[in-house]
Coordinates of C-alpha atoms in Angstrom, one line a residue:
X14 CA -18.7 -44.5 33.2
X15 CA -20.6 -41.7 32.7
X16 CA -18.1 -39.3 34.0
X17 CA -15.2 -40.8 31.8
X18 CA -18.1 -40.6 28.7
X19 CA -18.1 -37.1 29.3
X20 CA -14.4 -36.3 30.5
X21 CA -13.5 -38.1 26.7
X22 CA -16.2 -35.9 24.8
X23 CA -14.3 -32.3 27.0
X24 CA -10.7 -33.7 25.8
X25 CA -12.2 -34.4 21.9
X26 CA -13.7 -30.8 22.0
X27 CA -10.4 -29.6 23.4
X28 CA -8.6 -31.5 20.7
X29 CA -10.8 -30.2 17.5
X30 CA -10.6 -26.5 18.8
X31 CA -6.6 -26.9 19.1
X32 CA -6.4 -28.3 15.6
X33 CA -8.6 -25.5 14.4
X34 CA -6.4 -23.2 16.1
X35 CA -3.2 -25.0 15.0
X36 CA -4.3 -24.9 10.9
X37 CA -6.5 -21.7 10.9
X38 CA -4.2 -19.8 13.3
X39 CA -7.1 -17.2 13.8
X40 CA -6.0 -13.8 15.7
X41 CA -7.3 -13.5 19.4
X42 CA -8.6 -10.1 19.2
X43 CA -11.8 -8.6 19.6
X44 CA -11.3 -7.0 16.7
X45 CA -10.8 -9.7 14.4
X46 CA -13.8 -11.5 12.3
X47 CA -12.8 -14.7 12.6
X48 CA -12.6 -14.9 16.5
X49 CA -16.0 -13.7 16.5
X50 CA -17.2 -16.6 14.1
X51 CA -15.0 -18.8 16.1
X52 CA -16.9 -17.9 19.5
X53 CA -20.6 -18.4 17.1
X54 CA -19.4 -21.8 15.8
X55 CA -18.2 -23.2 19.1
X56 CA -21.5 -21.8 20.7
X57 CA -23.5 -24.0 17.6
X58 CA -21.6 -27.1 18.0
X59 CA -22.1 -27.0 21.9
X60 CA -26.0 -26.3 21.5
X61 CA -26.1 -29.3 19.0
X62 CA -24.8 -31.9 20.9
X63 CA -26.1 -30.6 24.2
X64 CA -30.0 -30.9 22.0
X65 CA -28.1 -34.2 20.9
X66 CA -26.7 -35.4 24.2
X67 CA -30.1 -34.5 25.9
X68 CA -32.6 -35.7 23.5
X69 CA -34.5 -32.3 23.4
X70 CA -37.5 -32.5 22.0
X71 CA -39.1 -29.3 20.0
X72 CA -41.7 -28.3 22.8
X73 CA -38.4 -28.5 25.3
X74 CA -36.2 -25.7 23.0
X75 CA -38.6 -23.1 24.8
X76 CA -38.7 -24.3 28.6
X77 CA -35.0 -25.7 28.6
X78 CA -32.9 -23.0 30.8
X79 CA -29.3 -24.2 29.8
X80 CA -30.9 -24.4 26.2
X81 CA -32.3 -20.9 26.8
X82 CA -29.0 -19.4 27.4
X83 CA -26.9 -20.6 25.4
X84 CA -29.0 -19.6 22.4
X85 CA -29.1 -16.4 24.2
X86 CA -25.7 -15.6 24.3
X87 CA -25.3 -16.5 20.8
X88 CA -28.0 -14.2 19.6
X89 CA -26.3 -11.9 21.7
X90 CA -22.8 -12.2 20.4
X91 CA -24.4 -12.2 16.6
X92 CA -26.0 -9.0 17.5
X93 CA -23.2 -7.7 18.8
X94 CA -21.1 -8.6 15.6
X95 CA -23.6 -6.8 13.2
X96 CA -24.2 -3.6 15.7
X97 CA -20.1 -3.5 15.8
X98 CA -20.1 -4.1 11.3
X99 CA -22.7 -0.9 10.7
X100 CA -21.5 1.3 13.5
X101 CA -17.4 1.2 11.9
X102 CA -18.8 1.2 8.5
X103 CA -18.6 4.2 6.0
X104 CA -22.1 5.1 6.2
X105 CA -21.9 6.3 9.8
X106 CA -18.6 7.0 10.0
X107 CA -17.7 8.8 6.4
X108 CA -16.0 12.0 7.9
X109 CA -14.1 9.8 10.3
X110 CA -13.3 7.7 7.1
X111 CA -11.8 10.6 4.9
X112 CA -9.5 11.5 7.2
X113 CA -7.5 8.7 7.3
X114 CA -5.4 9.5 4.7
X115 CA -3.6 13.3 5.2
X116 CA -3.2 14.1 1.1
X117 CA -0.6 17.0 0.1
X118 CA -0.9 18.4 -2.8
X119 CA 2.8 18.2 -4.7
X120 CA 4.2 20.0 -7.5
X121 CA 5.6 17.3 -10.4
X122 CA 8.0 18.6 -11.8
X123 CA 9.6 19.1 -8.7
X124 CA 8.9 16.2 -6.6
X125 CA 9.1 13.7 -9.7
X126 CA 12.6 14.3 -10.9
X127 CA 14.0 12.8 -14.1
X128 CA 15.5 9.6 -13.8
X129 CA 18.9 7.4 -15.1
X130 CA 18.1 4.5 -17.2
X131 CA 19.6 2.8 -14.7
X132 CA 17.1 3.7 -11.9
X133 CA 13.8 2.7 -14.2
X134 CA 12.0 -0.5 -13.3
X135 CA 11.6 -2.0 -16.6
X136 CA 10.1 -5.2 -15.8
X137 CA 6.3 -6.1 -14.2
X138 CA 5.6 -8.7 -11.6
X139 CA 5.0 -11.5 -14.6
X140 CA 7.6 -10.8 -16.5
X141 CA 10.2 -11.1 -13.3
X142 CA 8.5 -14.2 -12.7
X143 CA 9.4 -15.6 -16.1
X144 CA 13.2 -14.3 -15.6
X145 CA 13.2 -16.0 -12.2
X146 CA 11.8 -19.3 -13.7
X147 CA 14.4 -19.4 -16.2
X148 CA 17.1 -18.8 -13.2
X149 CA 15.9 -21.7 -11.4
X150 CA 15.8 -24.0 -14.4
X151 CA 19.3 -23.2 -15.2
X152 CA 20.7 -23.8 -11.6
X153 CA 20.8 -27.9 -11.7
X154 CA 21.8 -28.5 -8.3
X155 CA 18.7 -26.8 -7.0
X156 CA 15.8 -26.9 -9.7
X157 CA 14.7 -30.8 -8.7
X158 CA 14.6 -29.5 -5.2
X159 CA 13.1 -25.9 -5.1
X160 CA 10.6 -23.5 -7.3
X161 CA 10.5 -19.9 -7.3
X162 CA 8.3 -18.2 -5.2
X163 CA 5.6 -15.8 -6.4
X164 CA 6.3 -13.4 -4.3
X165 CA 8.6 -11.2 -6.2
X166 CA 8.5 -7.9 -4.0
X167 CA 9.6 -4.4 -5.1
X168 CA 11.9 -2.9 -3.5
X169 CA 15.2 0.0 -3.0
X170 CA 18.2 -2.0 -2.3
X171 CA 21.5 -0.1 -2.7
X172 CA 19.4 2.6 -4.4
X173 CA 18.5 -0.1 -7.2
X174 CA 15.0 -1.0 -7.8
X175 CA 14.9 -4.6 -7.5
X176 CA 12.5 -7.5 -7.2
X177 CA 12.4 -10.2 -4.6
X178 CA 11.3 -13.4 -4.1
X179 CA 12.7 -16.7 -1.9
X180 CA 12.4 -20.2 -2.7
X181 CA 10.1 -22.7 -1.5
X182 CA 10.2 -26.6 -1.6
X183 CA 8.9 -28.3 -4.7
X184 CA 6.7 -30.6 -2.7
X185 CA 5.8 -32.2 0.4
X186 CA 8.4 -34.9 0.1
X187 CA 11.1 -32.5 -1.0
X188 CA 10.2 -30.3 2.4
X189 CA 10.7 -33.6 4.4
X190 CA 14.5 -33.8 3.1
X191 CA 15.7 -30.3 2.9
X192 CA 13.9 -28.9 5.9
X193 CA 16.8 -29.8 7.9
X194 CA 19.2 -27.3 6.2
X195 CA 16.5 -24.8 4.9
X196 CA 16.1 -23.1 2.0
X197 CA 19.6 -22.5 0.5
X198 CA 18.9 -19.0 -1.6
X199 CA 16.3 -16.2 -3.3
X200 CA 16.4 -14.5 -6.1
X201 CA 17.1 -10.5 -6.5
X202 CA 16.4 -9.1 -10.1
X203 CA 17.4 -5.5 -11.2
X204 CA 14.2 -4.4 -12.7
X205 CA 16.1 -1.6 -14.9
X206 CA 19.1 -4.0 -16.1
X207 CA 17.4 -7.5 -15.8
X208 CA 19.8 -8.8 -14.2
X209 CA 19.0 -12.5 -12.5
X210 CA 20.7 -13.5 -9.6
X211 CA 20.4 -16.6 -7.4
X212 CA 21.4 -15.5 -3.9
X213 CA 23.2 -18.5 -2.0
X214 CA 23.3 -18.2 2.1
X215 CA 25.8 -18.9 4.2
X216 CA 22.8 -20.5 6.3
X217 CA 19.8 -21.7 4.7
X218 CA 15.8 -19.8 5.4
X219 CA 14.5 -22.2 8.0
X220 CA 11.1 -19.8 7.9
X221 CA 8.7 -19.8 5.0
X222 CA 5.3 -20.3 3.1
X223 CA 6.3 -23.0 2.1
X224 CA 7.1 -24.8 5.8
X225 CA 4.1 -27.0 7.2
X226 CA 5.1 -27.2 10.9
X227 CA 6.0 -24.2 13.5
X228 CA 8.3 -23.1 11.1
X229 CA 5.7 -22.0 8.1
X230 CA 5.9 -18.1 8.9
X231 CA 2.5 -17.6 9.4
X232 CA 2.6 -19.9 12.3
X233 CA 5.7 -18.2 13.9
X234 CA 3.9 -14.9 13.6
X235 CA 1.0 -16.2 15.3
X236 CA 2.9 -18.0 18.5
X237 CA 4.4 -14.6 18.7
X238 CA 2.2 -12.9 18.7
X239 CA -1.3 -14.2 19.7
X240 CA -3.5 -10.8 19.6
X241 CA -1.5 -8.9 16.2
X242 CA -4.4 -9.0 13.5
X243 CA -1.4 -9.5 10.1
X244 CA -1.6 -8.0 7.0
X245 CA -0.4 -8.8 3.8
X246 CA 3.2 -10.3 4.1
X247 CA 6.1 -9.2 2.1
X248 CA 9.8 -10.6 1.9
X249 CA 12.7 -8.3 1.7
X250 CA 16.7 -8.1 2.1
X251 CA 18.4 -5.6 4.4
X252 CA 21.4 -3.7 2.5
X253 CA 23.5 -6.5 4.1
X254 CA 21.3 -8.4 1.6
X255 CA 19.8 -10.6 4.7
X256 CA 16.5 -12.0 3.8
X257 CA 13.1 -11.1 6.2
X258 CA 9.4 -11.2 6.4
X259 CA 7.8 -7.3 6.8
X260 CA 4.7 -8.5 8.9
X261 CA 2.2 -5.2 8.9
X262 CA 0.3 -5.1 12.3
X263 CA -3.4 -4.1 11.4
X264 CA -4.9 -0.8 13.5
X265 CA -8.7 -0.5 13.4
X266 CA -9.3 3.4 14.2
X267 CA -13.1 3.3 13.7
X268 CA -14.9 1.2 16.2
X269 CA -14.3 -3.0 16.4
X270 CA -13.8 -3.2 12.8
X271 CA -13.4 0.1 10.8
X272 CA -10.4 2.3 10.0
X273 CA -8.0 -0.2 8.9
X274 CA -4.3 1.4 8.7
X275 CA -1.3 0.1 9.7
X276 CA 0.2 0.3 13.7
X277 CA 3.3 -2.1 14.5
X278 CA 5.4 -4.3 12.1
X279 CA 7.0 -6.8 12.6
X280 CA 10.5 -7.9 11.3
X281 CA 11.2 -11.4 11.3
X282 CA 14.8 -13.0 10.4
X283 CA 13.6 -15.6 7.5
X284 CA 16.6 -17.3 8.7
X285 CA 17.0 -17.4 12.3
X286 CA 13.0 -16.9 12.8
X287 CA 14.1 -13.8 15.1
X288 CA 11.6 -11.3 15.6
X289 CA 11.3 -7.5 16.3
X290 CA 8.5 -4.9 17.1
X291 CA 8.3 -1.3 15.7
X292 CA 5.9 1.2 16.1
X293 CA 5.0 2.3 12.6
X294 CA 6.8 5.6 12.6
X295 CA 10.1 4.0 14.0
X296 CA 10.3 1.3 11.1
X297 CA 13.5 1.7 9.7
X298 CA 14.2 3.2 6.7
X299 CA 15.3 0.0 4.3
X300 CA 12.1 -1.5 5.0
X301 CA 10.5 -0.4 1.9
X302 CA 6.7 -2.0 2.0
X303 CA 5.0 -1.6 5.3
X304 CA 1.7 -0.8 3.6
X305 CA 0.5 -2.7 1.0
X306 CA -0.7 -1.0 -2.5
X307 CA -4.3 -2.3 -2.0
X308 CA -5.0 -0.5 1.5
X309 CA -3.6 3.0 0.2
X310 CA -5.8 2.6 -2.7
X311 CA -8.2 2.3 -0.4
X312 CA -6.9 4.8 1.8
X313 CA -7.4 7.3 -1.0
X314 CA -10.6 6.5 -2.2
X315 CA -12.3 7.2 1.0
X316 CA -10.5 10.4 0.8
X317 CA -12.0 11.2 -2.8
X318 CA -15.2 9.7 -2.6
X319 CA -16.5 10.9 1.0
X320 CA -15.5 14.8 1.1
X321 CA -19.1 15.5 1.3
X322 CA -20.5 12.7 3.6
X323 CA -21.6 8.9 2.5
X324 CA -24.8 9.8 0.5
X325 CA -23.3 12.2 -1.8
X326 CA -20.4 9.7 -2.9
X327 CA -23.6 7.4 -3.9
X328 CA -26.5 9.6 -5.2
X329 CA -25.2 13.3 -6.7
X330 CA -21.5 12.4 -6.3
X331 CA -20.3 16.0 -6.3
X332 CA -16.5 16.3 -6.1
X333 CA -16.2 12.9 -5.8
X334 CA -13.0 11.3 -7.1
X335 CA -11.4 7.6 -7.2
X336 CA -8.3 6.1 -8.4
X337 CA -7.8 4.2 -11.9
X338 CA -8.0 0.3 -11.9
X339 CA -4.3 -0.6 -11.2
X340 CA -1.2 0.6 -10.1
X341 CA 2.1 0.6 -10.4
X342 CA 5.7 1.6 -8.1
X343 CA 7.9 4.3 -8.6
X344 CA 11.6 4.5 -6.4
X345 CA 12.1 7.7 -5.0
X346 CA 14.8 9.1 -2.7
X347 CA 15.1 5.2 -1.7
X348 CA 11.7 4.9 -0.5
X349 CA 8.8 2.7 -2.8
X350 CA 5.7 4.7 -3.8
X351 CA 3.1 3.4 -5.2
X352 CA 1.6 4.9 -7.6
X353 CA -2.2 5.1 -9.3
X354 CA -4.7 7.9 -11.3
X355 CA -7.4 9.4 -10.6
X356 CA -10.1 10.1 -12.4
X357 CA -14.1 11.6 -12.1
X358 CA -16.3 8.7 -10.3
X359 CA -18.4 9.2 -12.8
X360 CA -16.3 6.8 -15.1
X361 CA -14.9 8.8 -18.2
X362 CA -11.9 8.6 -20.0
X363 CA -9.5 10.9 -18.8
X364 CA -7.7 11.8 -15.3
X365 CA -8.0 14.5 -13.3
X366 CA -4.4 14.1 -11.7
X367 CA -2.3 11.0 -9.9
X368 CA -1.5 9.8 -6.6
X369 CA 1.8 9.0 -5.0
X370 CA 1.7 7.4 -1.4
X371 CA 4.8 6.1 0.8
X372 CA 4.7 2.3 1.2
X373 CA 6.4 3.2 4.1
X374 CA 5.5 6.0 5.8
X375 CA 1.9 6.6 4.1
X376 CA 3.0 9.9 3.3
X377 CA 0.7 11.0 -0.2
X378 CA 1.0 13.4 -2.2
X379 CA -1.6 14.2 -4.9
X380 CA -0.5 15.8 -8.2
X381 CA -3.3 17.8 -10.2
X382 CA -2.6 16.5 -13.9
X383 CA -5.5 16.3 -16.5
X384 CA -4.8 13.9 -19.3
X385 CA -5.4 10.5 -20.7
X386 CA -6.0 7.8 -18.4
X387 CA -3.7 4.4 -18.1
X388 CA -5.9 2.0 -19.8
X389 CA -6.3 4.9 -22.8
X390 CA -2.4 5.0 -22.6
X391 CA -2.2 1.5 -22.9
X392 CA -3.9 0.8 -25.8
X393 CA -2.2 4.2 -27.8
X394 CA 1.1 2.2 -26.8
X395 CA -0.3 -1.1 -28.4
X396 CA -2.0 0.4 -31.4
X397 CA 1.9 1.5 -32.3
X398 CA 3.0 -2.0 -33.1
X399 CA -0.5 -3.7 -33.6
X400 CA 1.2 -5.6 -36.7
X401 CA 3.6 -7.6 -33.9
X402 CA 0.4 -8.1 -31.2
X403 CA 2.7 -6.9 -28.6
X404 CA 0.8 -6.6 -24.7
X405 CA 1.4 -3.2 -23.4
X406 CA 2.2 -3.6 -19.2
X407 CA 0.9 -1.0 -16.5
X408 CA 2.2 2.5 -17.1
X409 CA 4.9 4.0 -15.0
X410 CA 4.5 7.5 -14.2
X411 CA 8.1 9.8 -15.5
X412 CA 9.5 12.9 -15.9
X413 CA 10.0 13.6 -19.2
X414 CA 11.4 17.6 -19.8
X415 CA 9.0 18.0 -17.2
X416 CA 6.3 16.1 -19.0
X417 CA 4.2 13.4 -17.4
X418 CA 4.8 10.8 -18.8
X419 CA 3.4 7.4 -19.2
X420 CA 6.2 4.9 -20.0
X421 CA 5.4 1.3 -20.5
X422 CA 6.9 -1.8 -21.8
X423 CA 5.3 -4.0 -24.4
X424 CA 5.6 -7.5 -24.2
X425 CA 5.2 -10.8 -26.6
X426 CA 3.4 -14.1 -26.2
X427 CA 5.8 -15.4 -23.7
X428 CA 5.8 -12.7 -21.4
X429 CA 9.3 -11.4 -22.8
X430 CA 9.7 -7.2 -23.4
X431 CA 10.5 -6.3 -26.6
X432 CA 9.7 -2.6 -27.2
X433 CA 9.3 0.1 -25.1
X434 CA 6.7 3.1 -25.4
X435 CA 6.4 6.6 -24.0
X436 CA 3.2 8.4 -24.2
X437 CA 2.1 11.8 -23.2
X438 CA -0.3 12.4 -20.1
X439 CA -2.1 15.4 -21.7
X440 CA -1.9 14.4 -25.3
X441 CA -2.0 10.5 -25.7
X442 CA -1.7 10.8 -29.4
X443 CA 2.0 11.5 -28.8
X444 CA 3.3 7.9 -28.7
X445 CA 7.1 7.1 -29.1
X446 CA 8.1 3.7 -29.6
X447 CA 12.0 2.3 -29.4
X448 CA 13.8 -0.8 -28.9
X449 CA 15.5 0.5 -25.9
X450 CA 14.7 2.9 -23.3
X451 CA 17.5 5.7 -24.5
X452 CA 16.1 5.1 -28.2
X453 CA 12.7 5.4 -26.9
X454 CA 13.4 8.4 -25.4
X455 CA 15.1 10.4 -28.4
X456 CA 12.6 9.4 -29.9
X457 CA 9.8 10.9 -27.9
X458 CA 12.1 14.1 -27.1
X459 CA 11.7 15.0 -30.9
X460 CA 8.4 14.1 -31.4
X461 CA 7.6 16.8 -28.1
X462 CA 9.5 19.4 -30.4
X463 CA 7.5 18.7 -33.7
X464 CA 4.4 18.9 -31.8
X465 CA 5.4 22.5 -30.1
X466 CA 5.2 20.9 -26.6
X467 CA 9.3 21.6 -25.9
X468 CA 11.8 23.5 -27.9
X469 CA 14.6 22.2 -29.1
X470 CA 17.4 22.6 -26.6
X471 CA 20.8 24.0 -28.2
X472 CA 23.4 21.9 -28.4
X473 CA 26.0 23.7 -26.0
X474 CA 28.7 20.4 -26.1
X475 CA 32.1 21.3 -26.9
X476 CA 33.9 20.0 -29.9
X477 CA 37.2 17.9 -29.4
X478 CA 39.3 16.4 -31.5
X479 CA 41.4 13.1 -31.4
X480 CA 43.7 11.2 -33.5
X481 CA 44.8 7.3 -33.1
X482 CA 44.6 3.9 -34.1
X483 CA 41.6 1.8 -34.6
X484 CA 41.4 -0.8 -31.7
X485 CA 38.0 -1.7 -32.5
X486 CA 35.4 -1.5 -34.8
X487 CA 31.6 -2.8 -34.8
X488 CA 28.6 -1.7 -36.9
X489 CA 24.9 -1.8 -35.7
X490 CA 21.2 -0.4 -37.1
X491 CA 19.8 2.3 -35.2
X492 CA 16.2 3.5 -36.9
X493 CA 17.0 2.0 -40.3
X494 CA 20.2 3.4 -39.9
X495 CA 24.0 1.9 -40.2
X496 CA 26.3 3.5 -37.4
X497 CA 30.1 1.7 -37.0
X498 CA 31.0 2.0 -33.6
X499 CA 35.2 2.6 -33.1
X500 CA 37.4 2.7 -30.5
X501 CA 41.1 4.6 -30.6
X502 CA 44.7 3.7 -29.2
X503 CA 44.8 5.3 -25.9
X504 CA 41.0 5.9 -25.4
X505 CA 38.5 4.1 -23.5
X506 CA 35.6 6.4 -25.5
X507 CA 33.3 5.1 -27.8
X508 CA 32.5 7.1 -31.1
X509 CA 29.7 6.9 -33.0
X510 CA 30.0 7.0 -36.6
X511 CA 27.0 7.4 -38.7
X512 CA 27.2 5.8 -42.6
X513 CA 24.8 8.3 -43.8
X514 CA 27.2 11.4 -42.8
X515 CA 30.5 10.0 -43.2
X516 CA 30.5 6.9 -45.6
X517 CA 34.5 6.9 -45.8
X518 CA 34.2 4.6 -42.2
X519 CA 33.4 1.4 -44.0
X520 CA 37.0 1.6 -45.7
X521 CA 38.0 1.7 -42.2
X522 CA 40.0 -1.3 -40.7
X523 CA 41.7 -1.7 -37.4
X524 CA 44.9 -0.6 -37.2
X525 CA 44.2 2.3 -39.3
X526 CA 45.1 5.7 -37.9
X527 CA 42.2 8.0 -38.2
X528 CA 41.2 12.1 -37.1
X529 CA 38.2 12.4 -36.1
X530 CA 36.1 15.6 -34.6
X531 CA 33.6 15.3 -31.7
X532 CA 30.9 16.0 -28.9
X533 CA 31.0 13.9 -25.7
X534 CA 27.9 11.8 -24.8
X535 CA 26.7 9.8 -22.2
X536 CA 27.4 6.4 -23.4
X537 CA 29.0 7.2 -26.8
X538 CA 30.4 10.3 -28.3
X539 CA 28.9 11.8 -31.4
X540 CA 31.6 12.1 -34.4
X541 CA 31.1 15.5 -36.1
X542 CA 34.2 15.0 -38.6
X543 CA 36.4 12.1 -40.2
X544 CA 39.6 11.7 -41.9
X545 CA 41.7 9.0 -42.8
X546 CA 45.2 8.4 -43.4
X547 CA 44.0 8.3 -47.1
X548 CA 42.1 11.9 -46.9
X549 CA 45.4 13.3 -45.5
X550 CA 47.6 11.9 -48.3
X551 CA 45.2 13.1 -50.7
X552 CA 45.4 16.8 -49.3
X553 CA 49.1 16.2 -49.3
X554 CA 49.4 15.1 -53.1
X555 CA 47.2 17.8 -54.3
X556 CA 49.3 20.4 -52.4
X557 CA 52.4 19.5 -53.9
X558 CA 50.7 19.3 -57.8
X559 CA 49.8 23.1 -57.3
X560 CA 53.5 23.8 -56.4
X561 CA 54.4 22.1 -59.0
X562 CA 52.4 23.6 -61.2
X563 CA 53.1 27.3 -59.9

């Protein structure tokens, strides 16, 4: 009896450690925390019922040999566990620490080039979630069964910054009758033209967050691989637009538990659950996010803070920098980089310069720019249109003329963007506001030549002329200002008529053959000169009265 007593308590033991394992999915690595408390913990439950199972009494804790050594190897493994925490830690290791991160310095103006409307990401994290929401709820067939995840990661895809998220089953019971066929789409939104779209697959994503069994892709990554200490998960799409989890592989360069960068990632098939290995410098190159914003923060601030050893970024703090609270991404050459400021650690309100690192790659480059910071940015932006209570987001960092630039979008109670705001790094008092990005940035363009920062650039544009129909006619406001839109028989242009300069265009009706003089531009052309049929016959009467009269 006693042998099957104490066969049942080793297969109970057994059991509890595999469910642990099964829901905790711990890393088996000596340099992970939680196998280390693991190995503690199962040494305390096993002292505890051995005490238990034994009836120890207190004068036996000291004479007991079995006793003895396993509180001995526990002390030893806790001692081990702190020695290992202060010996990778900053304080011994700060040199080792600053070097972490290589930092280049970079010149802005060249490595920051201007962008097309079409390539800024308009929208934050919170406001794509909204957009996605409002996807799902429109999509009938699916809303009752899925939600929208919160995952919405940035990325390049087709040169277009986008957002991405997948799906995941509204609740247990919807799991149970779905799981079969997986989850049928994501969602992709263009962060410049706000464009929601549900993406439907041939062949639904059988791996997720939301799974509960072998399938939940935590679980897969962990019965893959048993030893890979994970960072933070991302989902993205291929440029075949084929969804997958970027699993970063955690590399401790400092003893058991300092150092942390990035070694291996790991690319898993959210559909087929497939799974592949790269070394971080062989990742390839649509995988936008192998580092997470967070650890290149990080990165950086051991690079700014411990130039001259542990004590001196605590006590004097000579030289000592650190980024801004926040950050935000920028797309460049088809790579993500995340970007943050950097100011004085001794807290005041401007920056010293900014930070661009490589989700990728690492690579950072560090840009020597002294000027407002975010947060002072921010509320410049807001105090603009304080009257309409708008929320200004996290600045983006742009090339302006070869200005730094803050741009940021300001948003209203329910999350929506309504304006957009462009304020100057070195001079926050220079704050343009516009209903649309191109507005915004006219507007901001002048106010740089009234304040002396850029000179007015000459207008080089030829002037053309054309003569046609009117196909189409439309009038909008533009700064208080009417403006009648036309298109011509025989023209796919759009001209731009303002009333203020040529008030004959309200007379004008389609069908009417017009004249007009002007200057291309990018989305419509600028009119110059009118006439109507009306002007001509005018010119035409008044010629023939003078002959008459000579």
């Amino acid at each position: 009896m006693k042998k099957r007593s104490k066969f049942a308590i080793v297969v109970i033991l057994l059991a509890i450690a595999a469910i642990y394992y099964y829901v905790s999915i711990p890393a088996v690595n000596i340099h992970s925390a939680q196998t280390w408390f693991f190995v503690m913990t199962l040494f305390v439950v096993l002292i505890i019922y051995y005490a238990v199972r034994k009836r120890v009494t207190r004068v036996e804790l000291g004479t007991n040999k079995i006793l003895r050594s396993m509180i001995g190897l526990l002390v030893v493994f806790g001692i081990v566990y702190l020695a290992g925490s202060v010996l990778s830690s900053p304080i011994i290791n700060a040199k080792k620490y600053q070097k972490l991160m290589k930092v280049k310095t970079g010149e802005f103006s060249k490595d920051v080039k201007e962008l097309s409307y079409d390539r800024i990401p308009l929208l934050d994290k919170d406001t794509a979630a909204l957009l996605g929401d409002r996807k799902m709820g429109s999509m009938v067939d699916m809303v009752s069964q899925f939600e929208a995840d919160d995952i919405y990661s940035q990325i390049n895809y087709k040169n277009n910054p986008v957002r991405v998220t997948p799906l995941k089953y509204a609740n247990l019971i919807k799991w149970f009758t779905n799981r079969r066929e997986g989850i049928p789409a994501y969602i992709r939104i263009n962060m410049a033209t706000q464009t929601t779209e549900l993406v439907k697959l041939k062949e639904g994503i059988k791996y997720t967050t939301s799974e509960h069994l072998n399938r939940n892709i935590y679980r897969h990554l962990r019965f893959a691989h048993p030893t890979y200490i994970y960072g933070e998960l991302s989902f993205e799409i291929d440029e075949s637009g084929v969804p997958y989890w970027i699993a970063p592989v955690k590399k401790y360069n400092i003893g058991l538990f300092g150092g942390e960068t990035v070694g291996k990632v790991v690319l898993c098939n959210a559909v087929t659950g497939e799974t592949r290995t790269y070394d971080i410098k062989d990742v390839p190159s649509w995988v936008d996010r192998a580092y997470s914003a967070d650890i290149l923060v990080q990165l950086f601030d051991y690079y700014g803070t411990l130039k001259h050893g542990f004590l001196n970024s605590v006590l004097s703090q000579k030289d000592c920098l650190e980024t801004t609270d926040g950050y935000n991404y920028l797309a460049l050459d088809d790579d993500v980089w995340m970007y943050t400021g950097v100011t004085s650690v001794n807290g005041d309100q401007s920056n010293v310069g900014f930070v661009l690192a490589n989700q990728r790659t690492m690579e950072t480059k560090y840009y020597t720019v002294e000027g407002a910071t975010e947060a002072s940015a921010m509320s410049s932006a807001e105090g603009q249109v304080q009257n309409l209570k708008y929320e200004a987001t996290f600045p983006l960092l742009l090339n302006i003329s070869k200005e730094p630039t803050y741009f940021i979008a300001l948003k209203d109670d329910a999350g929506l963007v309504k304006k957009y705001a462009m304020v100057n790094v070195h001079k926050y008092q220079i704050v343009a506001i516009g209903d649309s990005v191109s507005q915004c940035e006219e507007n901001y363009r002048n106010l740089l030549g009234e304040n002396g920062i850029k000179k007015a650039e000459k207008d080089t544009r030829d002037v053309k002329k054309i003569t046609g129909k009117i196909t189409k006619i439309a009038q909008a406001v533009i700064d208080g200002t009417s403006h009648y839109y036309v298109m011509l028989e025989g023209s796919d242009d759009i001209f731009d008529t303002s009333v203020v300069d040529f008030i004959d265009i309200v007379k004008c009706e389609v069908g009417q053959t017009i004249s007009l003089e002007y200057k291309e531009g990018d989305k419509a052309n600028t009119v110059m000169s009118l006439k109507t049929e009306t002007d001509k016959e005018s010119n035409t009467q008044d010629k023939d009265t003078e002959n008459i009269n000579k």
